[in-house]
Amino acid sequence: MTLAACSVEVVQDDPEGSDAGTSDGDTAGGDPTSQGIEAADDTAPPRRTVGRDDAGAAMLDRATLGSRATQHLTCDGGDLRVENAAVAVVVGDACGTLTVDGAGALVVAGDVERLAVSASSVRVVVASVSSVDLDAADVRVAWEDGDPAVRDGGAGNAYGPVGTVELGLPEPGVPDPGTDPAAGGAGTAGSDR
């Protein structure tokens, strides 16, 4: 049996700017980039995102949600409303307005002009979207293309391009939406395919 030893080195910033504790090539004080920290880019638009792919978290994307789909709907070039709770649907064509009123719904869609979510714990991935209105809590939305205008009137929501938003798992005791086909149907427009 072998034992491995670990060591920890504590480096403390010197608020008075002395060069004590610095080693070859290091500088005390100075601008953040000289210490290996990049300055923030203030020109990028703010995004409310949760997690990163490199952290090992499950990310919100088309493949993840699409694999759970139990229904396929169409907008027929118009609007579609997903009203039932805990459903998993794929919308197979472009929509004018896609409204999600069913709590816990999982929705994968193509190009959408306007996405409106008014139910909690909804997960949506769209190919592209022009505007997003969130009026519920714990909503996650990811888009594959574009830079939509987002109005967030809820709490604990996350949105952004695919690859920047965590899927997020249901709270303990809450069924994972989309895993129970008996949970009900979806939509009041379109047709099942």
Short mmCIF file of C-alpha atoms in Angstrom, two decimals:
data_model
loop_
_atom_site.label_atom_id
_atom_site.label_comp_id
_atom_site.label_asym_id
_atom_site.label_seq_id
_atom_site.Cartn_x
_atom_site.Cartn_y
_atom_site.Cartn_z
CA MET A 1 0.00 0.00 0.00
CA THR A 2 1.41 3.39 -0.92
CA LEU A 3 0.57 6.79 0.47
CA ALA A 4 0.70 10.00 -1.45
CA ALA A 5 1.46 13.31 0.23
CA CYS A 6 -0.10 16.59 -0.81
CA SER A 7 1.24 20.04 -0.22
CA VAL A 8 -0.47 23.39 -0.38
CA GLU A 9 1.20 26.71 -1.06
CA VAL A 10 -0.62 29.81 0.14
CA VAL A 11 0.16 33.00 -1.74
CA GLN A 12 -1.13 36.22 -0.26
CA ASP A 13 -1.47 39.52 -2.15
CA ASP A 14 0.62 42.28 -0.62
CA PRO A 15 -1.66 45.34 -0.35
CA GLU A 16 1.33 47.68 0.08
CA GLY A 17 2.86 46.68 -3.27
CA SER A 18 6.14 45.23 -1.99
CA ASP A 19 7.73 42.50 -4.04
CA ALA A 20 7.96 40.08 -1.11
CA GLY A 21 6.63 36.65 -2.06
CA THR A 22 7.04 37.08 -5.80
CA SER A 23 9.06 34.68 -7.83
CA ASP A 24 10.72 34.67 -11.25
CA GLY A 25 8.57 36.62 -13.72
CA ASP A 26 5.81 37.46 -11.22
CA THR A 27 4.94 41.02 -10.36
CA ALA A 28 3.24 42.34 -7.28
CA GLY A 29 0.37 44.76 -7.86
CA GLY A 30 0.05 46.07 -11.41
CA ASP A 31 -2.81 45.53 -13.77
CA PRO A 32 -4.79 42.27 -13.68
CA THR A 33 -3.56 41.05 -17.06
CA SER A 34 0.01 40.94 -15.80
CA GLN A 35 -1.14 38.43 -13.20
CA GLY A 36 -2.82 36.12 -15.72
CA ILE A 37 -6.32 37.48 -15.15
CA GLU A 38 -8.02 38.87 -18.21
CA ALA A 39 -10.00 42.08 -17.91
CA ALA A 40 -13.77 41.78 -18.50
CA ASP A 41 -15.17 42.70 -21.89
CA ASP A 42 -17.67 45.47 -21.17
CA THR A 43 -18.93 45.51 -24.78
CA ALA A 44 -20.60 42.08 -24.64
CA PRO A 45 -24.35 42.10 -23.90
CA PRO A 46 -25.27 40.65 -20.49
CA ARG A 47 -26.59 37.08 -20.40
CA ARG A 48 -28.10 35.25 -17.49
CA THR A 49 -26.49 31.87 -17.81
CA VAL A 50 -25.95 29.02 -15.45
CA GLY A 51 -22.97 26.70 -15.68
CA ARG A 52 -20.53 25.94 -18.44
CA ASP A 53 -19.94 22.80 -20.48
CA ASP A 54 -16.38 22.54 -19.16
CA ALA A 55 -17.74 22.20 -15.60
CA GLY A 56 -19.23 18.82 -16.52
CA ALA A 57 -22.84 19.97 -16.11
CA ALA A 58 -25.58 18.70 -18.40
CA MET A 59 -26.23 21.49 -20.87
CA LEU A 60 -29.52 22.57 -22.42
CA ASP A 61 -29.42 21.56 -26.09
CA ARG A 62 -31.53 20.09 -28.89
CA ALA A 63 -30.22 16.52 -28.54
CA THR A 64 -30.86 16.36 -24.79
CA LEU A 65 -34.46 17.59 -24.97
CA GLY A 66 -35.28 15.97 -28.32
CA SER A 67 -34.39 12.52 -26.99
CA ARG A 68 -37.18 12.87 -24.40
CA ALA A 69 -39.88 13.99 -26.84
CA THR A 70 -43.12 12.04 -26.85
CA GLN A 71 -45.06 14.29 -29.23
CA HIS A 72 -44.39 16.11 -32.50
CA LEU A 73 -46.41 19.24 -33.29
CA THR A 74 -46.49 21.82 -36.07
CA CYS A 75 -47.29 25.53 -36.12
CA ASP A 76 -48.35 25.47 -39.77
CA GLY A 77 -46.64 28.86 -40.11
CA GLY A 78 -48.79 30.37 -37.35
CA ASP A 79 -48.87 30.29 -33.57
CA LEU A 80 -48.76 27.37 -31.16
CA ARG A 81 -49.62 27.07 -27.46
CA VAL A 82 -48.25 24.23 -25.31
CA GLU A 83 -50.64 24.09 -22.35
CA ASN A 84 -50.23 20.69 -20.70
CA ALA A 85 -47.79 20.19 -17.85
CA ALA A 86 -44.80 17.84 -17.88
CA VAL A 87 -44.85 17.15 -21.63
CA ALA A 88 -41.92 16.84 -24.01
CA VAL A 89 -42.57 18.04 -27.55
CA VAL A 90 -40.73 18.77 -30.77
CA VAL A 91 -42.19 21.52 -32.95
CA GLY A 92 -41.30 20.57 -36.49
CA ASP A 93 -41.63 23.90 -38.31
CA ALA A 94 -41.33 27.67 -37.93
CA CYS A 95 -43.69 29.51 -35.58
CA GLY A 96 -44.91 33.08 -35.31
CA THR A 97 -45.50 32.95 -31.55
CA LEU A 98 -44.72 29.88 -29.45
CA THR A 99 -46.39 30.11 -26.03
CA VAL A 100 -45.57 27.63 -23.26
CA ASP A 101 -48.16 27.58 -20.44
CA GLY A 102 -47.55 24.03 -19.16
CA ALA A 103 -45.35 23.73 -16.08
CA GLY A 104 -42.38 21.42 -16.49
CA ALA A 105 -42.72 21.28 -20.29
CA LEU A 106 -39.72 20.44 -22.47
CA VAL A 107 -39.90 22.04 -25.93
CA VAL A 108 -37.60 21.82 -28.95
CA ALA A 109 -38.51 24.13 -31.83
CA GLY A 110 -37.22 25.53 -35.10
CA ASP A 111 -37.26 29.23 -35.96
CA VAL A 112 -39.59 31.21 -33.70
CA GLU A 113 -40.46 34.88 -34.02
CA ARG A 114 -41.62 35.28 -30.38
CA LEU A 115 -41.27 32.84 -27.47
CA ALA A 116 -43.50 33.46 -24.44
CA VAL A 117 -43.15 31.30 -21.30
CA SER A 118 -45.62 31.72 -18.42
CA ALA A 119 -45.14 28.42 -16.57
CA SER A 120 -42.41 27.35 -14.17
CA SER A 121 -39.66 24.76 -14.69
CA VAL A 122 -39.90 24.95 -18.50
CA ARG A 123 -36.93 24.07 -20.74
CA VAL A 124 -36.88 25.34 -24.35
CA VAL A 125 -34.34 25.08 -27.17
CA VAL A 126 -35.02 26.93 -30.43
CA ALA A 127 -33.07 27.18 -33.67
CA SER A 128 -33.51 30.97 -33.59
CA VAL A 129 -35.81 33.46 -31.91
CA SER A 130 -36.33 37.22 -32.24
CA SER A 131 -37.81 37.92 -28.79
CA VAL A 132 -38.21 35.99 -25.53
CA ASP A 133 -40.69 36.87 -22.75
CA LEU A 134 -40.27 35.01 -19.45
CA ASP A 135 -43.04 35.42 -16.87
CA ALA A 136 -42.30 32.43 -14.63
CA ALA A 137 -39.59 30.99 -12.38
CA ASP A 138 -36.91 28.39 -13.09
CA VAL A 139 -37.16 28.72 -16.87
CA ARG A 140 -34.20 27.80 -19.08
CA VAL A 141 -34.06 28.90 -22.73
CA ALA A 142 -31.25 28.31 -25.24
CA TRP A 143 -31.05 29.38 -28.87
CA GLU A 144 -28.79 28.05 -31.61
CA ASP A 145 -28.56 31.25 -33.65
CA GLY A 146 -29.27 34.94 -33.24
CA ASP A 147 -29.29 37.49 -30.44
CA PRO A 148 -32.90 37.90 -29.26
CA ALA A 149 -34.34 40.65 -27.09
CA VAL A 150 -35.13 39.06 -23.71
CA ARG A 151 -37.61 40.32 -21.13
CA ASP A 152 -37.20 38.41 -17.86
CA GLY A 153 -40.07 38.92 -15.44
CA GLY A 154 -39.41 35.80 -13.39
CA ALA A 155 -36.92 34.49 -10.83
CA GLY A 156 -34.11 31.97 -11.16
CA ASN A 157 -34.24 31.95 -14.96
CA ALA A 158 -31.31 31.30 -17.28
CA TYR A 159 -31.01 31.96 -20.99
CA GLY A 160 -28.39 32.31 -23.69
CA PRO A 161 -26.84 30.58 -26.67
CA VAL A 162 -26.73 26.77 -26.70
CA GLY A 163 -23.72 25.63 -24.70
CA THR A 164 -24.03 28.33 -22.03
CA VAL A 165 -27.16 27.27 -20.14
CA GLU A 166 -27.33 24.29 -17.77
CA LEU A 167 -30.20 21.88 -18.27
CA GLY A 168 -30.95 21.95 -14.55
CA LEU A 169 -32.57 18.99 -12.89
CA PRO A 170 -35.98 18.94 -11.18
CA GLU A 171 -36.06 19.36 -7.43
CA PRO A 172 -36.09 16.13 -5.38
CA GLY A 173 -39.59 14.68 -5.34
CA VAL A 174 -40.61 16.44 -8.58
CA PRO A 175 -41.00 14.04 -11.51
CA ASP A 176 -38.61 14.56 -14.41
CA PRO A 177 -40.82 16.00 -17.19
CA GLY A 178 -40.89 14.06 -20.40
CA THR A 179 -40.10 10.69 -18.91
CA ASP A 180 -43.72 9.63 -18.34
CA PRO A 181 -45.68 9.36 -21.60
CA ALA A 182 -48.90 9.04 -19.55
CA ALA A 183 -48.41 12.61 -18.25
CA GLY A 184 -50.65 14.03 -20.96
CA GLY A 185 -50.67 15.64 -24.36
CA ALA A 186 -49.46 19.04 -25.53
CA GLY A 187 -50.63 21.93 -27.58
CA THR A 188 -53.87 23.34 -28.79
CA ALA A 189 -52.70 23.93 -32.35
CA GLY A 190 -50.90 21.84 -34.92
CA SER A 191 -51.07 18.14 -35.42
CA ASP A 192 -49.34 15.15 -33.92
CA ARG A 193 -46.90 13.47 -36.25
#
